[in-house]
Coordinates of N, CA, C and O in Angstrom, one line a residue:
M6 N 5.4 7.3 34.2 CA 6.7 7.1 33.8 C 7.8 7.6 34.7 O 8.9 7.1 34.7
L7 N 7.4 8.6 35.5 CA 8.4 9.2 36.4 C 8.8 8.1 37.5 O 9.9 8.1 38.0
S8 N 7.9 7.2 37.8 CA 8.2 6.2 38.9 C 8.9 5.1 38.3 O 9.4 4.2 39.1
R9 N 9.0 4.9 37.0 CA 9.7 3.8 36.3 C 9.0 2.5 36.5 O 9.5 1.4 36.2
E10 N 7.7 2.5 37.1 CA 6.9 1.3 37.2 C 6.3 1.0 35.8 O 6.2 1.8 35.0
Q11 N 6.0 -0.3 35.6 CA 5.4 -0.7 34.4 C 4.0 -0.1 34.3 O 3.3 0.0 35.3
P12 N 3.6 0.3 33.1 CA 2.2 0.9 32.9 C 1.2 -0.3 33.1 O 1.5 -1.4 33.2
N13 N -0.1 0.1 33.0 CA -1.2 -0.9 33.2 C -1.1 -2.0 32.2 O -1.5 -3.1 32.4
C14 N -0.6 -1.7 31.0 CA -0.5 -2.7 29.9 C 0.8 -2.5 29.2 O 1.3 -1.3 29.2
P15 N 1.4 -3.5 28.5 CA 2.6 -3.2 27.7 C 2.3 -2.2 26.6 O 1.2 -2.1 26.1
I16 N 3.3 -1.4 26.3 CA 3.1 -0.4 25.3 C 2.6 -0.9 23.9 O 1.7 -0.4 23.3
E17 N 3.1 -2.1 23.5 CA 2.7 -2.7 22.2 C 1.2 -3.0 22.3 O 0.5 -2.7 21.3
I18 N 0.7 -3.5 23.4 CA -0.7 -3.8 23.5 C -1.5 -2.6 23.5 O -2.6 -2.5 22.8
G19 N -1.1 -1.5 24.2 CA -1.8 -0.3 24.2 C -1.8 0.4 22.8 O -2.9 0.9 22.4
A20 N -0.7 0.3 22.1 CA -0.7 0.9 20.7 C -1.6 0.2 19.8 O -2.3 0.8 19.0
R21 N -1.6 -1.1 19.8 CA -2.5 -1.9 19.0 C -4.0 -1.7 19.3 O -4.9 -1.7 18.5
T22 N -4.3 -1.6 20.6 CA -5.6 -1.3 21.1 C -6.1 0.0 20.6 O -7.3 0.1 20.0
V23 N -5.4 1.0 20.7 CA -5.8 2.4 20.2 C -5.9 2.4 18.7 O -6.7 3.1 18.1
A24 N -5.0 1.6 18.0 CA -5.0 1.6 16.6 C -6.4 1.1 16.1 O -6.9 1.6 15.1
V25 N -7.0 0.1 16.8 CA -8.3 -0.4 16.4 C -9.3 0.8 16.5 O -10.2 0.9 15.6
C26 N -9.2 1.6 17.5 CA -10.2 2.7 17.6 C -10.0 3.7 16.5 O -10.9 4.2 15.9
H27 N -8.7 4.0 16.2 CA -8.4 4.9 15.1 C -8.9 4.4 13.8 O -9.5 5.1 12.9
L28 N -8.8 3.1 13.5 CA -9.2 2.5 12.3 C -10.7 2.6 12.2 O -11.3 2.9 11.1
G29 N -11.4 2.4 13.3 CA -12.9 2.5 13.2 C -13.3 4.0 12.9 O -14.2 4.2 12.1
N30 N -12.6 4.9 13.5 CA -12.9 6.3 13.2 C -12.6 6.7 11.7 O -13.4 7.4 11.1
I31 N -11.5 6.2 11.2 CA -11.2 6.4 9.8 C -12.3 5.9 8.9 O -12.7 6.5 8.0
M32 N -12.7 4.7 9.2 CA -13.8 4.1 8.4 C -15.1 4.9 8.5 O -15.7 5.1 7.5
Y33 N -15.4 5.3 9.7 CA -16.6 6.1 9.9 C -16.5 7.5 9.1 O -17.4 7.9 8.4
L34 N -15.4 8.2 9.3 CA -15.3 9.5 8.8 C -15.2 9.5 7.3 O -15.6 10.5 6.6
H35 N -14.7 8.4 6.7 CA -14.5 8.4 5.2 C -15.4 7.4 4.5 O -15.2 6.9 3.4
R36 N -16.6 7.1 5.2 CA -17.5 6.1 4.6 C -18.0 6.5 3.3 O -18.2 5.6 2.4
E37 N -18.2 7.8 3.0 CA -18.8 8.2 1.7 C -17.7 8.0 0.6 O -18.0 7.6 -0.5
E38 N -16.4 8.3 0.9 CA -15.4 8.1 -0.1 C -15.2 6.7 -0.4 O -14.9 6.3 -1.5
L39 N -15.4 5.8 0.6 CA -15.2 4.4 0.4 C -16.4 3.8 -0.4 O -16.2 2.7 -1.0
G40 N -17.5 4.4 -0.4 CA -18.7 3.9 -1.2 C -19.1 2.5 -0.9 O -19.4 1.8 -1.8
G41 N -19.0 2.1 0.3 CA -19.4 0.7 0.7 C -18.3 -0.3 0.6 O -18.5 -1.5 0.9
N42 N -17.1 0.1 0.1 CA -16.0 -0.8 0.0 C -15.3 -1.0 1.3 O -15.4 -0.1 2.2
S43 N -14.7 -2.1 1.6 CA -14.0 -2.3 2.8 C -12.5 -2.0 2.6 O -12.0 -1.9 1.5
L44 N -11.8 -1.9 3.7 CA -10.3 -1.7 3.7 C -9.7 -2.9 4.4 O -10.2 -3.5 5.3
K45 N -8.5 -3.3 3.9 CA -7.7 -4.4 4.5 C -6.5 -3.7 5.2 O -5.8 -3.0 4.6
W46 N -6.3 -4.1 6.5 CA -5.3 -3.5 7.3 C -4.2 -4.6 7.5 O -4.4 -5.7 7.8
D47 N -2.9 -4.1 7.3 CA -1.8 -5.0 7.5 C -1.2 -4.6 8.9 O -0.5 -3.6 9.0
P48 N -1.4 -5.4 9.9 CA -0.9 -5.1 11.3 C 0.6 -5.1 11.4 O 1.1 -4.4 12.3
A49 N 1.3 -5.8 10.5 CA 2.7 -5.8 10.6 C 3.3 -4.5 10.1 O 4.3 -4.0 10.6
K50 N 2.7 -4.0 9.0 CA 3.2 -2.7 8.4 C 2.5 -1.5 8.9 O 2.9 -0.4 8.6
W51 N 1.4 -1.7 9.6 CA 0.6 -0.6 10.1 C 0.1 0.3 9.0 O 0.2 1.5 9.0
E52 N -0.4 -0.3 7.9 CA -0.9 0.4 6.8 C -2.0 -0.4 6.1 O -2.2 -1.6 6.3
F53 N -2.8 0.4 5.3 CA -3.9 -0.3 4.5 C -3.2 -0.9 3.3 O -2.3 -0.3 2.7
V54 N -3.7 -2.0 2.9 CA -3.2 -2.8 1.8 C -3.8 -2.3 0.5 O -5.0 -2.3 0.4
G55 N -3.0 -1.8 -0.4 CA -3.4 -1.5 -1.8 C -4.3 -0.2 -1.8 O -5.1 -0.1 -2.8
N56 N -4.2 0.7 -0.9 CA -5.1 1.9 -0.9 C -4.3 3.1 -0.3 O -4.3 3.4 0.8
D57 N -3.6 3.7 -1.3 CA -2.7 4.9 -0.9 C -3.5 6.0 -0.3 O -3.1 6.7 0.6
E58 N -4.7 6.2 -0.8 CA -5.6 7.3 -0.3 C -5.9 7.0 1.2 O -5.8 7.9 2.0
A59 N -6.3 5.8 1.5 CA -6.6 5.5 2.9 C -5.4 5.6 3.8 O -5.5 6.0 4.9
N60 N -4.2 5.3 3.3 CA -3.0 5.5 4.1 C -2.7 6.9 4.4 O -2.2 7.3 5.4
R61 N -3.1 7.8 3.5 CA -3.0 9.3 3.8 C -3.9 9.7 4.9 O -3.7 10.7 5.5
W62 N -5.0 9.0 5.1 CA -6.0 9.4 6.1 C -5.4 9.2 7.5 O -6.0 9.7 8.5
Q63 N -4.4 8.5 7.6 CA -3.8 8.2 8.9 C -3.1 9.4 9.6 O -2.8 9.4 10.7
D64 N -2.8 10.4 8.8 CA -2.1 11.5 9.3 C -2.9 12.8 9.3 O -3.9 12.8 8.6
Y65 N -2.5 13.8 10.1 CA -3.3 15.0 10.1 C -3.2 15.7 8.8 O -2.1 15.7 8.2
P66 N -4.2 16.4 8.4 CA -4.2 17.2 7.1 C -3.5 18.6 7.3 O -3.6 19.4 6.4
Y67 N -3.0 18.9 8.4 CA -2.4 20.2 8.7 C -1.0 20.0 9.3 O -0.7 18.9 9.9
P68 N -0.2 21.0 9.3 CA 1.2 20.9 9.8 C 1.2 20.7 11.3 O 0.3 21.2 12.0
R69 N 2.1 19.9 11.8 CA 2.3 19.7 13.2 C 3.0 20.9 13.9 O 3.8 21.5 13.3
R70 N 2.8 21.0 15.2 CA 3.5 22.1 15.9 C 4.9 21.7 16.0 O 5.3 20.6 15.9
E71 N 5.7 22.8 16.1 CA 7.2 22.6 16.2 C 7.5 21.7 17.4 O 7.0 21.9 18.5
G72 N 8.4 20.7 17.1 CA 8.7 19.8 18.2 C 7.9 18.5 18.2 O 8.2 17.6 18.9
Y73 N 6.8 18.5 17.4 CA 5.9 17.4 17.3 C 5.9 16.8 15.9 O 4.9 16.0 15.6
E74 N 6.8 17.1 15.1 CA 6.9 16.6 13.7 C 7.2 15.1 13.8 O 7.9 14.6 14.7
L75 N 6.8 14.3 12.8 CA 7.1 12.9 12.6 C 8.4 12.8 11.8 O 8.7 13.6 10.9
P76 N 9.3 11.9 12.1 CA 10.5 11.7 11.4 C 10.3 11.3 10.0 O 9.3 10.6 9.7
G77 N 11.2 11.6 9.1 CA 11.2 11.1 7.7 C 10.3 11.8 6.9 O 9.8 11.6 5.9

């Protein structure tokens, strides 16, 4: 970023690529809670459809360091 050159891929592509990895980890880590059920992902809203508990799994279960909080 210091050079102001374009990164290897556009930021949106990179964000969506890493999101797939995170979704796989969420499914793996919470497979027992899901009990064999699947989750539906809404890529426009970046959230699970109809599953508030699964949407809570997207964030850390502990407070963030000062200066690294999420807005809102």
